[in-house]
Amino acid sequence: MGAAALLMLTGGATLAHGAADGTDGAPAPDGGGHAAHSTGAGEAGPVGGASRTGGFWMRADGVFSPPGSFVPSDALTYDTGLIPAAARIEVTQYADRTTTRVGTRLRGLVPNRAYGMHVHTSPCAADPASAGPHYQHRASATADPVNEVWLDFRTDGNGDGEAEARHDWGFRDGGARSVIVHDAQGGAGKRVACFTVPFSS
């Protein structure tokens, strides 16, 4: 299956999917490559994805804005003091037969600050609680980085941060729908931003 991409012009979001089967000739994660680039609202760069081991990848980019903004966005900030409007987020997923890897990069946040971040079960909405609880591999089991996808990070002096989580399990179909940024690291904290992400099972 070849790569396919969907460009969402509203909110400056870019979404790319690819089948990591080598048919499109572009390297995918674990092969040194990546998916689409977003250089601004309505702009997208090359799309590609392949892996020598088989699997697939996904990449979604968003620009944060408050709920109800004139230009809708899949990336919502509930606290512009911690997640300023126009800050950016990228979420990637790569999965093959043995590994699921979720990564994130954020730009334009508060410098030198720790944030928590987790995959959640429902899409974002104006109410931060709408994203539901943390996605859990074994439902109602332990709330920890082994059973959940934790992407805690600390920003540098420019307000940029990144994190990655690896697991030997994959998402249930339709079970993972967003990431929530929290004001503190660990298993809880105030929900300060949300990004709706089309994770694949």
PDB file of C-alpha atoms in Angstrom:
ATOM      1  CA  MET A   1       0.000   0.000   0.000  1.00  0.00           C
ATOM      2  CA  GLY A   2       1.426   3.416  -0.936  1.00  0.00           C
ATOM      3  CA  ALA A   3       1.513   6.536   1.178  1.00  0.00           C
ATOM      4  CA  ALA A   4      -1.478   8.810   1.404  1.00  0.00           C
ATOM      5  CA  ALA A   5      -1.728  12.277   2.874  1.00  0.00           C
ATOM      6  CA  LEU A   6      -4.513  14.574   3.925  1.00  0.00           C
ATOM      7  CA  LEU A   7      -3.842  18.276   4.300  1.00  0.00           C
ATOM      8  CA  MET A   8      -6.186  20.146   6.600  1.00  0.00           C
ATOM      9  CA  LEU A   9      -5.901  23.827   5.739  1.00  0.00           C
ATOM     10  CA  THR A  10      -7.794  25.098   8.764  1.00  0.00           C
ATOM     11  CA  GLY A  11      -5.564  25.481  11.755  1.00  0.00           C
ATOM     12  CA  GLY A  12      -2.418  24.831   9.748  1.00  0.00           C
ATOM     13  CA  ALA A  13      -2.523  21.116  10.490  1.00  0.00           C
ATOM     14  CA  THR A  14      -0.876  18.472   8.372  1.00  0.00           C
ATOM     15  CA  LEU A  15      -1.700  14.798   8.614  1.00  0.00           C
ATOM     16  CA  ALA A  16       0.192  12.065   6.829  1.00  0.00           C
ATOM     17  CA  HIS A  17      -0.137   8.307   6.813  1.00  0.00           C
ATOM     18  CA  GLY A  18       2.042   5.738   5.138  1.00  0.00           C
ATOM     19  CA  ALA A  19       2.299   2.041   4.766  1.00  0.00           C
ATOM     20  CA  ALA A  20       5.804   1.039   5.720  1.00  0.00           C
ATOM     21  CA  ASP A  21       6.217  -1.538   3.017  1.00  0.00           C
ATOM     22  CA  GLY A  22       8.827   0.078   0.813  1.00  0.00           C
ATOM     23  CA  THR A  23       6.522   0.719  -2.137  1.00  0.00           C
ATOM     24  CA  ASP A  24       6.960   4.472  -2.237  1.00  0.00           C
ATOM     25  CA  GLY A  25      10.730   4.422  -2.032  1.00  0.00           C
ATOM     26  CA  ALA A  26      10.997   6.759   0.962  1.00  0.00           C
ATOM     27  CA  PRO A  27      12.541   5.707   4.265  1.00  0.00           C
ATOM     28  CA  ALA A  28      10.286   5.606   7.288  1.00  0.00           C
ATOM     29  CA  PRO A  29      11.027   5.666  11.013  1.00  0.00           C
ATOM     30  CA  ASP A  30      13.687   3.081  11.859  1.00  0.00           C
ATOM     31  CA  GLY A  31      14.868   3.656   8.300  1.00  0.00           C
ATOM     32  CA  GLY A  32      15.930   7.240   8.920  1.00  0.00           C
ATOM     33  CA  GLY A  33      12.950   9.020   7.383  1.00  0.00           C
ATOM     34  CA  HIS A  34       9.699  10.673   8.377  1.00  0.00           C
ATOM     35  CA  ALA A  35       6.346  11.796   7.085  1.00  0.00           C
ATOM     36  CA  ALA A  36       5.052  15.110   5.834  1.00  0.00           C
ATOM     37  CA  HIS A  37       6.440  18.448   6.964  1.00  0.00           C
ATOM     38  CA  SER A  38       4.272  21.451   7.702  1.00  0.00           C
ATOM     39  CA  THR A  39       5.960  24.767   7.015  1.00  0.00           C
ATOM     40  CA  GLY A  40       2.956  26.893   7.884  1.00  0.00           C
ATOM     41  CA  ALA A  41      -0.797  27.089   7.503  1.00  0.00           C
ATOM     42  CA  GLY A  42      -1.788  25.333   4.320  1.00  0.00           C
ATOM     43  CA  GLU A  43       1.746  24.319   3.360  1.00  0.00           C
ATOM     44  CA  ALA A  44       3.012  20.743   3.213  1.00  0.00           C
ATOM     45  CA  GLY A  45       6.276  19.199   2.153  1.00  0.00           C
ATOM     46  CA  PRO A  46       7.049  15.719   0.855  1.00  0.00           C
ATOM     47  CA  VAL A  47       5.206  12.655   2.088  1.00  0.00           C
ATOM     48  CA  GLY A  48       6.849   9.244   2.357  1.00  0.00           C
ATOM     49  CA  GLY A  49       7.141   6.112   4.415  1.00  0.00           C
ATOM     50  CA  ALA A  50       8.724   2.710   4.133  1.00  0.00           C
ATOM     51  CA  SER A  51      10.429   0.159   6.317  1.00  0.00           C
ATOM     52  CA  ARG A  52      12.536  -2.862   5.579  1.00  0.00           C
ATOM     53  CA  THR A  53      10.810  -4.692   8.446  1.00  0.00           C
ATOM     54  CA  GLY A  54       7.208  -3.872   7.512  1.00  0.00           C
ATOM     55  CA  GLY A  55       4.790  -1.732   9.476  1.00  0.00           C
ATOM     56  CA  PHE A  56       3.308   1.737   9.160  1.00  0.00           C
ATOM     57  CA  TRP A  57       3.770   5.302  10.313  1.00  0.00           C
ATOM     58  CA  MET A  58       1.638   8.381  10.925  1.00  0.00           C
ATOM     59  CA  ARG A  59       2.504  12.010  11.532  1.00  0.00           C
ATOM     60  CA  ALA A  60       0.168  14.870  12.523  1.00  0.00           C
ATOM     61  CA  ASP A  61       1.084  18.524  13.043  1.00  0.00           C
ATOM     62  CA  GLY A  62      -1.018  21.236  14.664  1.00  0.00           C
ATOM     63  CA  VAL A  63      -1.005  24.853  15.769  1.00  0.00           C
ATOM     64  CA  PHE A  64      -2.610  25.552  19.141  1.00  0.00           C
ATOM     65  CA  SER A  65      -5.523  27.949  19.436  1.00  0.00           C
ATOM     66  CA  PRO A  66      -8.153  28.459  22.141  1.00  0.00           C
ATOM     67  CA  PRO A  67     -11.505  26.695  21.766  1.00  0.00           C
ATOM     68  CA  GLY A  68     -13.919  28.741  19.681  1.00  0.00           C
ATOM     69  CA  SER A  69     -11.209  30.568  17.747  1.00  0.00           C
ATOM     70  CA  PHE A  70     -12.079  32.048  14.352  1.00  0.00           C
ATOM     71  CA  VAL A  71      -9.874  29.465  12.621  1.00  0.00           C
ATOM     72  CA  PRO A  72     -10.700  26.010  14.066  1.00  0.00           C
ATOM     73  CA  SER A  73      -7.842  23.729  15.032  1.00  0.00           C
ATOM     74  CA  ASP A  74      -7.390  20.136  16.191  1.00  0.00           C
ATOM     75  CA  ALA A  75      -4.859  21.531  18.706  1.00  0.00           C
ATOM     76  CA  LEU A  76      -6.584  23.341  21.568  1.00  0.00           C
ATOM     77  CA  THR A  77      -4.963  25.339  24.362  1.00  0.00           C
ATOM     78  CA  TYR A  78      -6.920  25.693  27.576  1.00  0.00           C
ATOM     79  CA  ASP A  79      -4.223  27.805  29.298  1.00  0.00           C
ATOM     80  CA  THR A  80      -2.451  30.291  27.021  1.00  0.00           C
ATOM     81  CA  GLY A  81      -0.033  31.136  29.827  1.00  0.00           C
ATOM     82  CA  LEU A  82       1.428  27.601  29.597  1.00  0.00           C
ATOM     83  CA  ILE A  83       0.560  26.702  25.976  1.00  0.00           C
ATOM     84  CA  PRO A  84       0.481  29.976  24.009  1.00  0.00           C
ATOM     85  CA  ALA A  85      -1.731  30.348  20.963  1.00  0.00           C
ATOM     86  CA  ALA A  86       0.355  29.652  17.829  1.00  0.00           C
ATOM     87  CA  ALA A  87       2.597  27.154  19.687  1.00  0.00           C
ATOM     88  CA  ARG A  88       3.117  24.037  17.559  1.00  0.00           C
ATOM     89  CA  ILE A  89       2.864  20.312  18.139  1.00  0.00           C
ATOM     90  CA  GLU A  90       3.865  17.272  16.117  1.00  0.00           C
ATOM     91  CA  VAL A  91       2.904  13.706  17.007  1.00  0.00           C
ATOM     92  CA  THR A  92       4.284  10.655  15.238  1.00  0.00           C
ATOM     93  CA  GLN A  93       3.433   6.970  15.462  1.00  0.00           C
ATOM     94  CA  TYR A  94       5.376   4.052  14.050  1.00  0.00           C
ATOM     95  CA  ALA A  95       4.362   0.441  14.489  1.00  0.00           C
ATOM     96  CA  ASP A  96       5.521  -2.902  13.196  1.00  0.00           C
ATOM     97  CA  ARG A  97       4.979  -6.489  14.347  1.00  0.00           C
ATOM     98  CA  THR A  98       6.837  -6.041  17.637  1.00  0.00           C
ATOM     99  CA  THR A  99       6.965  -2.344  18.540  1.00  0.00           C
ATOM    100  CA  THR A 100       4.795   0.753  18.777  1.00  0.00           C
ATOM    101  CA  ARG A 101       6.620   4.050  19.047  1.00  0.00           C
ATOM    102  CA  VAL A 102       4.890   7.386  19.730  1.00  0.00           C
ATOM    103  CA  GLY A 103       6.877  10.602  19.628  1.00  0.00           C
ATOM    104  CA  THR A 104       6.134  14.291  20.038  1.00  0.00           C
ATOM    105  CA  ARG A 105       7.826  17.603  19.415  1.00  0.00           C
ATOM    106  CA  LEU A 106       6.473  20.921  20.651  1.00  0.00           C
ATOM    107  CA  ARG A 107       7.609  24.466  19.821  1.00  0.00           C
ATOM    108  CA  GLY A 108       6.862  27.835  21.377  1.00  0.00           C
ATOM    109  CA  LEU A 109       5.976  26.830  24.948  1.00  0.00           C
ATOM    110  CA  VAL A 110       7.225  28.335  28.207  1.00  0.00           C
ATOM    111  CA  PRO A 111      11.032  27.978  28.352  1.00  0.00           C
ATOM    112  CA  ASN A 112      12.709  25.675  30.874  1.00  0.00           C
ATOM    113  CA  ARG A 113       9.509  24.125  32.189  1.00  0.00           C
ATOM    114  CA  ALA A 114       8.377  20.555  32.817  1.00  0.00           C
ATOM    115  CA  TYR A 115       5.125  19.305  31.256  1.00  0.00           C
ATOM    116  CA  GLY A 116       3.275  16.003  31.418  1.00  0.00           C
ATOM    117  CA  MET A 117       1.718  14.418  28.352  1.00  0.00           C
ATOM    118  CA  HIS A 118      -0.306  11.252  27.720  1.00  0.00           C
ATOM    119  CA  VAL A 119      -2.332   9.563  25.005  1.00  0.00           C
ATOM    120  CA  HIS A 120      -6.070   9.796  25.760  1.00  0.00           C
ATOM    121  CA  THR A 121      -9.112   7.859  24.575  1.00  0.00           C
ATOM    122  CA  SER A 122     -11.335  10.531  22.968  1.00  0.00           C
ATOM    123  CA  PRO A 123     -10.964  13.551  20.662  1.00  0.00           C
ATOM    124  CA  CYS A 124     -10.420  17.071  21.965  1.00  0.00           C
ATOM    125  CA  ALA A 125     -13.262  19.508  22.572  1.00  0.00           C
ATOM    126  CA  ALA A 126     -13.855  22.835  24.320  1.00  0.00           C
ATOM    127  CA  ASP A 127     -14.208  20.981  27.646  1.00  0.00           C
ATOM    128  CA  PRO A 128     -10.796  19.495  28.558  1.00  0.00           C
ATOM    129  CA  ALA A 129     -12.512  16.493  30.167  1.00  0.00           C
ATOM    130  CA  SER A 130     -13.972  15.480  26.779  1.00  0.00           C
ATOM    131  CA  ALA A 131     -10.700  13.743  25.827  1.00  0.00           C
ATOM    132  CA  GLY A 132     -11.511  11.030  28.333  1.00  0.00           C
ATOM    133  CA  PRO A 133      -9.002   9.094  30.476  1.00  0.00           C
ATOM    134  CA  HIS A 134      -5.502   7.929  29.606  1.00  0.00           C
ATOM    135  CA  TYR A 135      -5.359   5.164  27.032  1.00  0.00           C
ATOM    136  CA  GLN A 136      -4.438   1.936  28.837  1.00  0.00           C
ATOM    137  CA  HIS A 137      -3.120  -1.271  27.288  1.00  0.00           C
ATOM    138  CA  ARG A 138      -4.850  -3.259  30.007  1.00  0.00           C
ATOM    139  CA  ALA A 139      -7.926  -1.267  30.985  1.00  0.00           C
ATOM    140  CA  SER A 140      -8.317  -0.434  34.667  1.00  0.00           C
ATOM    141  CA  ALA A 141      -4.881  -1.839  35.415  1.00  0.00           C
ATOM    142  CA  THR A 142      -1.969   0.305  36.564  1.00  0.00           C
ATOM    143  CA  ALA A 143      -1.578   3.985  35.637  1.00  0.00           C
ATOM    144  CA  ASP A 144       2.112   4.021  34.727  1.00  0.00           C
ATOM    145  CA  PRO A 145       4.409   4.409  31.691  1.00  0.00           C
ATOM    146  CA  VAL A 146       4.355   0.636  31.076  1.00  0.00           C
ATOM    147  CA  ASN A 147       0.567   0.335  30.721  1.00  0.00           C
ATOM    148  CA  GLU A 148       0.012   3.832  29.256  1.00  0.00           C
ATOM    149  CA  VAL A 149       1.766   6.134  26.777  1.00  0.00           C
ATOM    150  CA  TRP A 150       3.558   8.834  28.772  1.00  0.00           C
ATOM    151  CA  LEU A 151       5.361  11.581  26.885  1.00  0.00           C
ATOM    152  CA  ASP A 152       6.542  13.824  29.715  1.00  0.00           C
ATOM    153  CA  PHE A 153       9.063  16.414  28.572  1.00  0.00           C
ATOM    154  CA  ARG A 154      10.943  19.519  29.635  1.00  0.00           C
ATOM    155  CA  THR A 155      11.329  22.538  27.367  1.00  0.00           C
ATOM    156  CA  ASP A 156      14.677  24.115  26.597  1.00  0.00           C
ATOM    157  CA  GLY A 157      15.545  27.817  26.706  1.00  0.00           C
ATOM    158  CA  ASN A 158      13.564  28.391  23.506  1.00  0.00           C
ATOM    159  CA  GLY A 159      10.403  26.710  24.797  1.00  0.00           C
ATOM    160  CA  ASP A 160      10.893  23.600  22.654  1.00  0.00           C
ATOM    161  CA  GLY A 161      10.538  20.050  23.935  1.00  0.00           C
ATOM    162  CA  GLU A 162      10.266  16.470  22.752  1.00  0.00           C
ATOM    163  CA  ALA A 163       9.636  12.967  24.031  1.00  0.00           C
ATOM    164  CA  GLU A 164       9.207   9.423  22.809  1.00  0.00           C
ATOM    165  CA  ALA A 165       7.590   6.284  24.250  1.00  0.00           C
ATOM    166  CA  ARG A 166       8.081   2.684  23.057  1.00  0.00           C
ATOM    167  CA  HIS A 167       5.904  -0.311  23.832  1.00  0.00           C
ATOM    168  CA  ASP A 168       5.664  -3.932  22.748  1.00  0.00           C
ATOM    169  CA  TRP A 169       1.901  -3.559  22.310  1.00  0.00           C
ATOM    170  CA  GLY A 170      -0.324  -1.597  19.914  1.00  0.00           C
ATOM    171  CA  PHE A 171      -3.479   0.480  20.237  1.00  0.00           C
ATOM    172  CA  ARG A 172      -6.926  -1.072  20.073  1.00  0.00           C
ATOM    173  CA  ASP A 173      -8.915   0.033  17.025  1.00  0.00           C
ATOM    174  CA  GLY A 174     -10.377   3.483  17.764  1.00  0.00           C
ATOM    175  CA  GLY A 175      -9.144   3.386  21.345  1.00  0.00           C
ATOM    176  CA  ALA A 176      -6.515   6.175  21.181  1.00  0.00           C
ATOM    177  CA  ARG A 177      -7.757   9.525  19.841  1.00  0.00           C
ATOM    178  CA  SER A 178      -5.725  12.398  21.296  1.00  0.00           C
ATOM    179  CA  VAL A 179      -2.831  13.598  23.423  1.00  0.00           C
ATOM    180  CA  ILE A 180      -3.284  15.836  26.447  1.00  0.00           C
ATOM    181  CA  VAL A 181      -0.583  18.173  27.751  1.00  0.00           C
ATOM    182  CA  HIS A 182      -0.657  18.534  31.532  1.00  0.00           C
ATOM    183  CA  ASP A 183       0.824  21.234  33.756  1.00  0.00           C
ATOM    184  CA  ALA A 184       2.836  18.658  35.729  1.00  0.00           C
ATOM    185  CA  GLN A 185       4.692  15.451  34.972  1.00  0.00           C
ATOM    186  CA  GLY A 186       3.574  12.061  36.228  1.00  0.00           C
ATOM    187  CA  GLY A 187       0.197  10.398  36.143  1.00  0.00           C
ATOM    188  CA  ALA A 188      -2.019  13.449  36.616  1.00  0.00           C
ATOM    189  CA  GLY A 189      -2.092  17.229  36.464  1.00  0.00           C
ATOM    190  CA  LYS A 190      -4.292  19.999  35.088  1.00  0.00           C
ATOM    191  CA  ARG A 191      -5.171  19.600  31.400  1.00  0.00           C
ATOM    192  CA  VAL A 192      -3.680  22.636  29.669  1.00  0.00           C
ATOM    193  CA  ALA A 193      -3.872  21.580  25.990  1.00  0.00           C
ATOM    194  CA  CYS A 194      -5.183  18.830  23.729  1.00  0.00           C
ATOM    195  CA  PHE A 195      -4.412  17.631  20.199  1.00  0.00           C
ATOM    196  CA  THR A 196      -6.721  15.246  18.344  1.00  0.00           C
ATOM    197  CA  VAL A 197      -4.556  12.577  16.685  1.00  0.00           C
ATOM    198  CA  PRO A 198      -5.724   9.752  14.378  1.00  0.00           C
ATOM    199  CA  PHE A 199      -3.672   6.986  15.944  1.00  0.00           C
ATOM    200  CA  SER A 200      -3.711   3.686  14.072  1.00  0.00           C
ATOM    201  CA  SER A 201      -4.257   0.273  15.633  1.00  0.00           C
TER     202      SER A 201
END
